[in-house]
C-alpha positions as CSV (number, residue, x, y, z in Angstrom):
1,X,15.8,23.1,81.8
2,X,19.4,22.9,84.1
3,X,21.0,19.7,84.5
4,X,25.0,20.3,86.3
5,X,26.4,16.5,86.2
6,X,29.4,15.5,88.1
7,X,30.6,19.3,88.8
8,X,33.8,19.3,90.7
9,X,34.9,22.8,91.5
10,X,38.3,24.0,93.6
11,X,39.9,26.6,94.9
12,X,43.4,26.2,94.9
13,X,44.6,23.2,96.4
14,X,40.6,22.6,98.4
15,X,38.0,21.3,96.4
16,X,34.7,22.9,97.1
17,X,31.9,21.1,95.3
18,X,32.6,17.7,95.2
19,X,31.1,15.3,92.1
20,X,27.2,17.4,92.0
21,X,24.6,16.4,90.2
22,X,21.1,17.8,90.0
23,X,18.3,19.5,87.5
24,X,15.8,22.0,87.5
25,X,12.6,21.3,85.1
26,X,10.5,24.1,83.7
27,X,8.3,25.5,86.1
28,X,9.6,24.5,89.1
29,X,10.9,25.8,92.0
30,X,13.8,23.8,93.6
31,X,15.6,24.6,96.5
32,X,19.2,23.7,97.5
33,X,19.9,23.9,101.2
34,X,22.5,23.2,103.4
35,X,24.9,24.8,106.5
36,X,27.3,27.7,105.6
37,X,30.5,26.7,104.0
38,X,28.3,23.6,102.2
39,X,29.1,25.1,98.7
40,X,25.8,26.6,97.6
41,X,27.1,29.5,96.4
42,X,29.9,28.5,94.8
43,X,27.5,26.0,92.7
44,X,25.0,29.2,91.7
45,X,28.3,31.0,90.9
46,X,29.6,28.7,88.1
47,X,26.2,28.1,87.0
48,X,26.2,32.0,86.0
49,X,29.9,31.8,84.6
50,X,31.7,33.6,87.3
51,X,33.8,30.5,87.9
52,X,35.6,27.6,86.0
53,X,34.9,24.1,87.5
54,X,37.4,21.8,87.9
55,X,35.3,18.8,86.1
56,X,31.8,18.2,84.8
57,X,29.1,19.7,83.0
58,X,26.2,22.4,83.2
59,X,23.4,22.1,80.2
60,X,20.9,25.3,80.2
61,X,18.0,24.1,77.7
62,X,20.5,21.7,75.7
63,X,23.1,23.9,75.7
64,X,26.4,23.4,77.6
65,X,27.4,27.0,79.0
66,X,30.1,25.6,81.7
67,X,32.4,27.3,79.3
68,X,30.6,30.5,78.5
69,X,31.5,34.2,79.3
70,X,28.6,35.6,82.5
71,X,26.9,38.1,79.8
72,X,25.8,35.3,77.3
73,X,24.4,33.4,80.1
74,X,22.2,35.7,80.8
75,X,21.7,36.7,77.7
76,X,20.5,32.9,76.9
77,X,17.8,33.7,79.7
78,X,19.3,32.7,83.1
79,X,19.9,35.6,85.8
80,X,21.0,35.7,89.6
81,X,20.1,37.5,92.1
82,X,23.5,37.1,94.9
83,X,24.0,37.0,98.0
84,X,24.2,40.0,99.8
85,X,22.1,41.9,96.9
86,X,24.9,43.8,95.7
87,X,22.7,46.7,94.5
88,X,24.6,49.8,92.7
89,X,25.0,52.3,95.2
90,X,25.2,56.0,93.9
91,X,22.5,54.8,91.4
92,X,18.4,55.6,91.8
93,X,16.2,52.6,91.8
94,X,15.0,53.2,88.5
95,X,18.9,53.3,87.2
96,X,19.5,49.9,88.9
97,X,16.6,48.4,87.1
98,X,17.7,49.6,84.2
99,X,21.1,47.7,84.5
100,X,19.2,44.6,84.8
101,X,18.1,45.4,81.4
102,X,21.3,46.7,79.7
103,X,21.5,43.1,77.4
104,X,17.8,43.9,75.9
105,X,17.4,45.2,72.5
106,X,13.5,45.1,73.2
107,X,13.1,49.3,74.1
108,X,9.1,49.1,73.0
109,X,8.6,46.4,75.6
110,X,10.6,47.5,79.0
111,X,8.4,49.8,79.7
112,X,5.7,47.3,80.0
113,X,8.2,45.8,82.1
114,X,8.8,48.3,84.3
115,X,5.6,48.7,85.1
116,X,5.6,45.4,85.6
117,X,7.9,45.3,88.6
118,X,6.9,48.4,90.2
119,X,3.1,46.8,90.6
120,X,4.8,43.1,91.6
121,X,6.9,46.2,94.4
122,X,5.0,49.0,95.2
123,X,7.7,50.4,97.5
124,X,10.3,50.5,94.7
125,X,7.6,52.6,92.9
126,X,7.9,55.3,95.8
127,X,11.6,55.0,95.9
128,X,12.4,54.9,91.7
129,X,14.1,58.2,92.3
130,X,15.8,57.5,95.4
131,X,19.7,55.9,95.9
132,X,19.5,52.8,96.1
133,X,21.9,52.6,99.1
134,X,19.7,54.1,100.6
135,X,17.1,51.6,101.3
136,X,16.4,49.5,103.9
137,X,17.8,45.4,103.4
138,X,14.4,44.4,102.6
139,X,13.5,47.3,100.0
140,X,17.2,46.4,98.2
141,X,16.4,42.4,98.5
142,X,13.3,43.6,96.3
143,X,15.7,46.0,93.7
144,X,17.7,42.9,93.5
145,X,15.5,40.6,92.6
146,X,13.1,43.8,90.4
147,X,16.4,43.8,88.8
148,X,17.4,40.5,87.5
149,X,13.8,40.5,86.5
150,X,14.1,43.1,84.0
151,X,16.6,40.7,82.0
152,X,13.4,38.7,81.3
153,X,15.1,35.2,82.6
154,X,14.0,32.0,82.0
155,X,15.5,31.0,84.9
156,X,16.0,32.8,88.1
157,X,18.8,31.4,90.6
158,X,18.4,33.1,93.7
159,X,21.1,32.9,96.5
160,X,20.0,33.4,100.3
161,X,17.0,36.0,100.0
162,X,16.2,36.4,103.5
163,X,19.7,37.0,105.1
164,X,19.8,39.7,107.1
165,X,15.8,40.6,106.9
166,X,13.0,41.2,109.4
167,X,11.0,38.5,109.5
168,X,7.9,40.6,107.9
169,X,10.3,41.0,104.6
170,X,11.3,37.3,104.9
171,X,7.8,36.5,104.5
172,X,7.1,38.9,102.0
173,X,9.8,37.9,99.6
174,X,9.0,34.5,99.6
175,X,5.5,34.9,99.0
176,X,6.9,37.5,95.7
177,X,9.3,34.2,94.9
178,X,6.1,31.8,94.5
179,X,4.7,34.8,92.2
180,X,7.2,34.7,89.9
181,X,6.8,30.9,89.5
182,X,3.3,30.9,88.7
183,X,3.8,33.8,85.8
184,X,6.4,31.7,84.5
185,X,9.5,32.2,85.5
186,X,11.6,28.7,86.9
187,X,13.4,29.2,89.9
188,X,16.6,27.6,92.0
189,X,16.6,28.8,95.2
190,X,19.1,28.6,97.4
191,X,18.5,29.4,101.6
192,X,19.9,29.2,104.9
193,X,16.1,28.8,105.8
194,X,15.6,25.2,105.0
195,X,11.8,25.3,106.2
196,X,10.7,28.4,104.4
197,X,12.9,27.2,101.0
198,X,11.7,23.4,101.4
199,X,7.8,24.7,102.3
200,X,7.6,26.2,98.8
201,X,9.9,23.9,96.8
202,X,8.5,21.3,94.0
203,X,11.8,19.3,94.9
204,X,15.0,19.9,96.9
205,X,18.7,18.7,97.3
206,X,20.3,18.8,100.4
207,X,24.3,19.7,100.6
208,X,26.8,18.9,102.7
209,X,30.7,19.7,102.5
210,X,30.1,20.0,98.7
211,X,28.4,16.9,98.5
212,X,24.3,16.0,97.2
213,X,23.1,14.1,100.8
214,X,19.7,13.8,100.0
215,X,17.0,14.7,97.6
216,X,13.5,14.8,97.1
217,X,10.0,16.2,96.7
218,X,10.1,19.8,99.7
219,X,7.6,17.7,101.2
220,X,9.7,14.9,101.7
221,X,12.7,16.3,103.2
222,X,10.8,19.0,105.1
223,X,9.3,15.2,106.7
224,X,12.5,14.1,107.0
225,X,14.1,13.0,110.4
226,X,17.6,13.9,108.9
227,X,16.4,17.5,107.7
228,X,15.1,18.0,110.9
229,X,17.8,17.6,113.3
230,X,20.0,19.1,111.2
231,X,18.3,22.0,109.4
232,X,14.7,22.6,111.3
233,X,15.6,22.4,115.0
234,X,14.8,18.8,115.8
């Protein structure tokens, strides 16, 4: 569904992702982990168009879209949740959703839709009239993702979901994550959490300094010597 080959991206003069190269396939969820500063984000960030890179190539279902505008990205189907939610404050919960779904020309279904989110998070249901700045971390994490949702992706690329959050939430939004999968939805997941992303993954790349270290099945690398002194403590 995703394959980025031989992405180079810089900053300036300092080159931040350095020669990537990984896919996604349908139905999968595949996480990409690695220490602060690796270049995760900057990777999920010129995935959705919000930067240039320097060299190489991103393919969503065929299509090359390294040189496409953010809006017909996700209009093609692909929609990211970032880091640090970035919710709309000033704006109810139900007016945040609806943003998610601002590209749709489907009015008869987002209703359905809506519904759909508020049963998938029942506290956003208790909250639709509510500012959204007003929630607690966890409750936004949820609008976030509720939102991107509503833009009916194909693929979902999530970037660190459980900063910040009480443990109960982290375990809560991971178990919502694995729902999404199984109803369809494909799923690139990057986490600080290298045990919680890997222990759901169908395969995972590690990063390091912009670099692809390792790869393999989240079984394998959650077994792996190297994962674990680096990322799980030992």
């Amino acid at each position: 569904m995703l394959r980025v080959q031989n992405l180079s991206v810089h900053y300036g003069m300092i080159q931040a992702v350095r020669e990537v190269n990984f896919e996604v396939n349908q139905g999968e969820i595949v996480s990409l982990i690695g220490a602060n500063g690796a270049g995760k984000t900057t990777i999920l960030r010129t995935i959705s168009g919000l930067i240039r890179p320097s060299k190489g190539s991103i393919t969503f279902e065929g299509n090359e879209i390294q040189k496409t505008v953010p809006q017909k990205i996700v209009a093609s189907g692909l929609s990211q949740v970032p880091e640090g939610r970035h919710i709309f404050p000033g704006l109810t919960v139900q007016e945040n959703l609806e943003m998610g779904a601002f590209l749709r020309k489907d009015s008869s279904e987002m209703k359905a839709d809506y519904e759909q989110i508020f049963k998938k998070f029942p506290i956003l249901a208790e909250r639709k009239t509510q500012d959204a700045a007003t929630l607690s971390g966890g409750e936004q994490q949820m609008l976030a993702m509720g939102r991107a949702l509503m833009s009916k992706p194909k693929l979902l690329l999530l970037d660190e979901p459980s900063m910040g959050l009480a443990p109960i939430f982290i375990k809560e939004i991971f178990t919502i994550i694995q729902e999404i999968q199984q109803q369809g939805t494909t799923v690139l997941l990057i986490e600080q959490n290298a045990k919680m992303a890997l222990s759901i993954a169908n395969r995972g790349y590690v990063l390091e300094t912009g670099n692809i270290v390792l790869e393999g099945t989240g079984a394998e690398l959650l077994a792996s010597e190297e994962v674990k002194k680096a990322y799980l403590g030992g």
